[in-house]
CSV table of C-alpha atoms and ligand atoms in Angstrom, one decimal:
chain,number,residue,atom,x,y,z
D,59,MET,CA,-16.8,21.2,-12.7
D,60,THR,CA,-20.4,21.3,-11.5
D,61,ARG,CA,-21.6,17.7,-10.6
D,62,SER,CA,-25.2,18.4,-11.2
D,63,LEU,CA,-24.4,18.8,-14.8
D,64,GLN,CA,-22.9,15.4,-15.0
D,65,ASN,CA,-24.3,11.9,-15.5
D,66,LYS,CA,-23.7,9.0,-13.0
D,67,PRO,CA,-20.5,8.8,-11.0
D,68,LEU,CA,-17.8,6.4,-12.3
D,69,ALA,CA,-17.3,5.2,-8.7
D,70,ILE,CA,-19.6,5.1,-5.7
D,71,ILE,CA,-18.7,4.2,-2.1
D,72,ASN,CA,-21.7,4.5,0.2
D,73,ASN,CA,-21.2,3.5,3.8
D,74,LEU,CA,-18.3,1.3,3.5
D,75,ASN,CA,-17.3,-0.4,6.5
D,76,VAL,CA,-14.2,-2.5,6.8
D,77,SER,CA,-12.9,-4.9,9.7
D,78,PHE,CA,-10.0,-7.1,9.8
D,79,ARG,CA,-10.3,-10.3,11.8
D,80,ASN,CA,-7.5,-11.4,14.0
D,81,GLY,CA,-8.4,-14.7,15.6
D,82,LYS,CA,-11.4,-13.8,17.7
D,83,LEU,CA,-10.8,-10.2,17.5
D,84,GLU,CA,-12.4,-7.8,15.0
D,85,ASN,CA,-10.5,-4.5,14.4
D,86,GLN,CA,-12.8,-2.0,12.4
D,87,VAL,CA,-10.8,0.5,10.5
D,88,LEU,CA,-13.3,2.0,8.1
D,89,PHE,CA,-16.6,3.6,9.4
D,90,ASP,CA,-19.3,4.4,7.0
D,91,VAL,CA,-16.9,6.0,4.4
D,92,SER,CA,-18.8,7.5,1.5
D,93,LEU,CA,-17.6,9.4,-1.8
D,94,GLU,CA,-18.6,9.6,-5.4
D,95,LEU,CA,-16.1,10.0,-8.2
D,96,PHE,CA,-17.3,11.6,-11.3
D,97,GLU,CA,-15.7,11.5,-15.0
D,98,ASN,CA,-12.9,14.0,-15.5
D,99,GLU,CA,-12.6,14.8,-11.8
D,100,ILE,CA,-9.6,14.4,-9.5
D,101,LEU,CA,-10.8,13.7,-6.2
D,102,ALA,CA,-8.2,13.9,-3.1
D,103,VAL,CA,-8.6,11.9,-0.2
D,104,VAL,CA,-6.9,13.3,2.9
D,105,GLY,CA,-6.2,11.7,6.3
D,106,GLU,CA,-3.7,11.1,8.8
D,107,SER,CA,-1.5,8.0,8.7
D,108,GLY,CA,-3.6,4.7,9.6
D,109,SER,CA,-6.8,6.5,8.9
D,110,GLY,CA,-7.8,4.2,6.0
D,111,LYS,CA,-6.9,5.8,2.9
D,112,SER,CA,-5.1,2.7,1.4
D,113,VAL,CA,-7.7,0.4,2.6
D,114,THR,CA,-10.4,2.4,0.9
D,115,SER,CA,-8.5,2.3,-2.2
D,116,LYS,CA,-7.9,-1.4,-2.0
D,117,ALA,CA,-11.6,-2.0,-1.4
D,118,LEU,CA,-12.4,-0.4,-4.8
D,119,MET,CA,-9.6,-2.7,-6.4
D,120,GLY,CA,-10.8,-5.8,-4.8
D,121,LEU,CA,-7.4,-6.1,-3.1
D,122,LEU,CA,-8.4,-6.5,0.6
D,123,PRO,CA,-7.4,-9.9,1.9
D,124,VAL,CA,-10.4,-12.3,1.4
D,125,LYS,CA,-9.2,-14.4,4.5
D,126,ASN,CA,-9.4,-11.8,7.1
D,127,ALA,CA,-11.2,-8.5,5.7
D,128,ILE,CA,-14.9,-7.9,6.4
D,129,ILE,CA,-16.4,-5.7,4.0
D,130,THR,CA,-19.9,-4.2,4.1
D,131,ALA,CA,-21.4,-1.4,2.2
D,132,LYS,CA,-24.7,-0.1,1.1
D,133,GLU,CA,-22.9,0.6,-2.4
D,134,LEU,CA,-19.6,-0.2,-3.7
D,135,SER,CA,-19.7,0.2,-7.4
D,136,VAL,CA,-17.6,1.2,-10.5
D,137,MET,CA,-19.2,2.0,-13.7
D,138,GLY,CA,-22.3,0.5,-12.5
D,139,ASN,CA,-20.7,-2.8,-11.6
D,140,ASP,CA,-21.4,-3.8,-8.1
D,141,LEU,CA,-18.0,-4.7,-6.7
D,142,GLN,CA,-19.5,-7.2,-4.0
D,143,PHE,CA,-20.5,-9.4,-6.7
D,144,LEU,CA,-17.4,-9.5,-8.8
D,145,LYS,CA,-15.9,-12.9,-9.2
D,146,GLY,CA,-12.1,-13.6,-9.6
D,147,GLN,CA,-12.0,-13.6,-13.6
D,148,ASP,CA,-14.2,-10.4,-13.6
D,149,TRP,CA,-11.8,-8.7,-11.4
D,150,SER,CA,-8.7,-9.5,-13.7
D,151,ARG,CA,-10.4,-7.9,-16.6
D,152,PHE,CA,-11.6,-5.0,-14.5
D,153,ARG,CA,-8.3,-4.3,-12.9
D,154,GLY,CA,-6.0,-2.5,-15.2
D,155,SER,CA,-8.5,-1.5,-17.8
D,156,VAL,CA,-11.3,0.1,-15.7
D,157,ILE,CA,-9.6,0.9,-12.5
D,158,SER,CA,-5.9,0.9,-11.8
D,159,MET,CA,-3.8,2.0,-8.8
D,160,ILE,CA,-0.3,3.4,-8.4
D,161,PHE,CA,0.6,1.7,-5.0
D,162,GLN,CA,2.3,3.5,-2.0
D,163,GLU,CA,5.1,0.9,-1.6
D,164,PRO,CA,7.0,0.3,-5.0
D,165,MET,CA,9.3,-2.4,-3.6
D,166,SER,CA,6.4,-4.7,-2.6
D,167,SER,CA,4.3,-4.0,-5.6
D,168,LEU,CA,7.0,-4.6,-8.4
D,169,ASN,CA,8.2,-8.2,-8.8
D,170,PRO,CA,11.8,-8.4,-8.1
D,171,THR,CA,12.5,-11.3,-10.4
D,172,ILE,CA,11.1,-9.7,-13.7
D,173,THR,CA,12.8,-6.9,-15.5
D,174,CYS,CA,10.8,-3.5,-15.6
D,175,GLY,CA,9.9,-3.6,-19.2
D,176,HIS,CA,8.5,-7.1,-18.8
D,177,GLN,CA,6.3,-6.3,-16.0
D,178,VAL,CA,4.6,-3.7,-18.2
D,179,ALA,CA,4.7,-5.7,-21.1
D,180,GLU,CA,2.7,-8.6,-19.2
D,181,ILE,CA,-0.3,-6.1,-18.5
D,182,LEU,CA,-0.4,-5.3,-22.2
D,183,GLU,CA,-0.4,-9.0,-23.0
D,184,ILE,CA,-3.3,-9.9,-20.9
D,185,HIS,CA,-5.5,-6.8,-21.9
D,186,THR,CA,-4.5,-6.2,-25.6
D,187,LYS,CA,-4.1,-8.1,-28.8
D,188,LEU,CA,-1.0,-6.2,-29.6
D,189,SER,CA,1.9,-8.3,-31.2
D,190,ASN,CA,5.1,-8.7,-29.0
D,191,LYS,CA,6.9,-6.2,-31.2
D,192,ASP,CA,4.0,-3.6,-30.7
D,193,ILE,CA,3.9,-4.4,-26.9
D,194,LYS,CA,7.7,-3.4,-26.5
D,195,THR,CA,7.1,-0.2,-28.7
D,196,GLU,CA,4.2,0.7,-26.4
D,197,VAL,CA,6.2,-0.1,-23.1
D,198,LEU,CA,9.0,2.3,-24.6
D,199,ARG,CA,6.5,4.9,-25.3
D,200,LEU,CA,5.0,4.6,-21.7
D,201,PHE,CA,8.5,4.8,-20.3
D,202,GLU,CA,9.4,7.8,-22.1
D,203,LYS,CA,5.8,9.3,-21.0
D,204,VAL,CA,6.8,8.6,-17.4
D,205,LYS,CA,10.0,10.3,-18.0
D,206,LEU,CA,12.2,7.3,-17.2
D,207,PRO,CA,15.7,8.1,-18.2
D,208,ILE,CA,16.8,5.9,-21.2
D,209,PRO,CA,13.8,3.8,-21.8
D,210,GLU,CA,15.8,1.0,-23.7
D,211,GLN,CA,18.0,0.5,-20.8
D,212,THR,CA,15.3,0.7,-18.0
D,213,PHE,CA,13.4,-1.8,-20.0
D,214,ASN,CA,16.0,-4.6,-19.3
D,215,LYS,CA,16.6,-3.6,-15.8
D,216,TYR,CA,15.5,-5.3,-12.4
D,217,PRO,CA,13.6,-3.4,-10.0
D,218,HIS,CA,16.7,-3.4,-7.6
D,219,GLU,CA,18.8,-1.8,-10.3
D,220,ILE,CA,16.9,1.5,-10.6
D,221,SER,CA,16.2,4.2,-8.0
D,222,GLY,CA,12.9,4.5,-5.7
D,223,GLY,CA,11.6,7.4,-8.0
D,224,GLN,CA,12.2,5.5,-11.1
D,225,MET,CA,10.4,2.5,-9.6
D,226,GLN,CA,7.6,4.5,-8.9
D,227,ARG,CA,7.6,5.7,-12.5
D,228,VAL,CA,7.5,2.1,-13.6
D,229,MET,CA,4.6,1.7,-11.4
D,230,ILE,CA,2.9,4.5,-13.0
D,231,ALA,CA,3.5,3.2,-16.5
D,232,MET,CA,2.0,0.0,-15.4
D,233,ALA,CA,-0.9,1.7,-14.0
D,234,ILE,CA,-1.7,3.7,-17.0
D,235,ALA,CA,-0.7,1.1,-19.6
D,236,CYS,CA,-4.4,0.1,-20.2
D,237,LYS,CA,-5.9,3.5,-20.1
D,238,PRO,CA,-8.0,2.9,-17.1
D,239,LYS,CA,-11.2,5.0,-16.5
D,240,ILE,CA,-10.1,5.5,-12.9
D,241,LEU,CA,-6.6,6.0,-11.6
D,242,ILE,CA,-6.0,5.9,-8.0
D,243,ALA,CA,-2.7,7.3,-6.9
D,244,ASP,CA,-2.0,6.1,-3.4
D,245,GLU,CA,0.4,8.9,-1.8
D,246,LEU,CA,2.6,9.9,-5.0
D,247,GLN,CA,5.9,10.9,-3.7
D,248,GLN,CA,7.6,13.8,-5.4
D,249,HIS,CA,10.9,12.6,-6.9
R,78,ATP,N1,-4.3,-6.4,5.9
R,78,ATP,C1,-4.5,-5.7,6.9
R,78,ATP,N2,-4.8,-6.5,8.0
R,78,ATP,C2,-5.0,-5.9,9.2
R,78,ATP,N3,-5.1,-4.5,9.3
R,78,ATP,C3,-4.9,-3.8,8.4
R,78,ATP,C4,-4.6,-4.3,6.9
R,78,ATP,N4,-4.2,-3.3,6.1
R,78,ATP,C5,-4.5,-2.1,6.8
R,78,ATP,N5,-4.8,-2.4,8.2
R,78,ATP,C6,-5.0,-1.5,9.2
R,78,ATP,O1,-6.0,-0.6,8.6
R,78,ATP,C7,-5.8,0.8,9.1
R,78,ATP,C8,-5.8,1.6,7.8
R,78,ATP,O2,-4.5,1.4,7.2
R,78,ATP,P1,-4.3,2.3,5.9
R,78,ATP,O3,-3.2,1.6,5.3
R,78,ATP,O4,-5.5,2.3,5.0
R,78,ATP,O5,-3.9,3.6,6.3
R,78,ATP,P2,-3.6,4.8,5.5
R,78,ATP,O6,-4.5,6.1,5.8
R,78,ATP,O7,-3.3,4.5,4.0
R,78,ATP,O8,-2.3,5.3,6.1
R,78,ATP,P3,-0.8,5.9,5.6
R,78,ATP,O9,-1.1,7.5,5.3
R,78,ATP,O10,0.1,5.6,6.5
R,78,ATP,O11,-0.7,5.2,4.3
R,78,ATP,C9,-4.4,0.7,9.9
R,78,ATP,O12,-4.8,0.6,11.4
R,78,ATP,C10,-3.7,-0.5,9.5
R,78,ATP,O13,-3.0,-1.1,10.5
R,79,MG,MG1,-1.6,4.4,2.8
């Protein structure tokens, strides 16, 4: 798609630098990263292990640790919102419905104490006004969409009771539940 024919980018990263503080030491891991993502566009970010793909994604999601991450950028914005000024509550509205991420590590991203169905249902409870019955129907529809076997059974299973590939499908269902404008897939495995 020709970019010049389009309007403003959905996401802009302009000269993003990220360092992690460890005591008195600072370790810079991103050096002037810039990218633009337009509507209806699939943008692939490629780089060797440790080069900063996940850190870049987490910066866009506001998920870098506030304690030790130092973030500077000429611009870091999603749909015209300057992410550097987004506060806690704004972030929870933003994440899920505007921008969402399928994380690299399913084991550490799913809550081991909550059934798969309820983890997806929670997101719909936060972001929609659907009734409990409609939420369950929607979760089952999402589970079918991501090709989870026997959605009714998966709904009541805990993450440790399903396979790694199935966990990743649950994460995909969570990420797409609120139809975000931007979906970040951090290293999707083929299962
Ligand atoms: N929370 C953190 N605290 C300190 N350093 C971190 C943190 N998160 C990431 N890093 C460091 O930032 C660098 C970039 O890591 P990142 O996870 O973005 O790499 P990646 O490109 O996603 O790699 P991979 O392909 O292996 O997933 C690495 O050196 C990593 O050790
Ligand atoms: Mg990574």
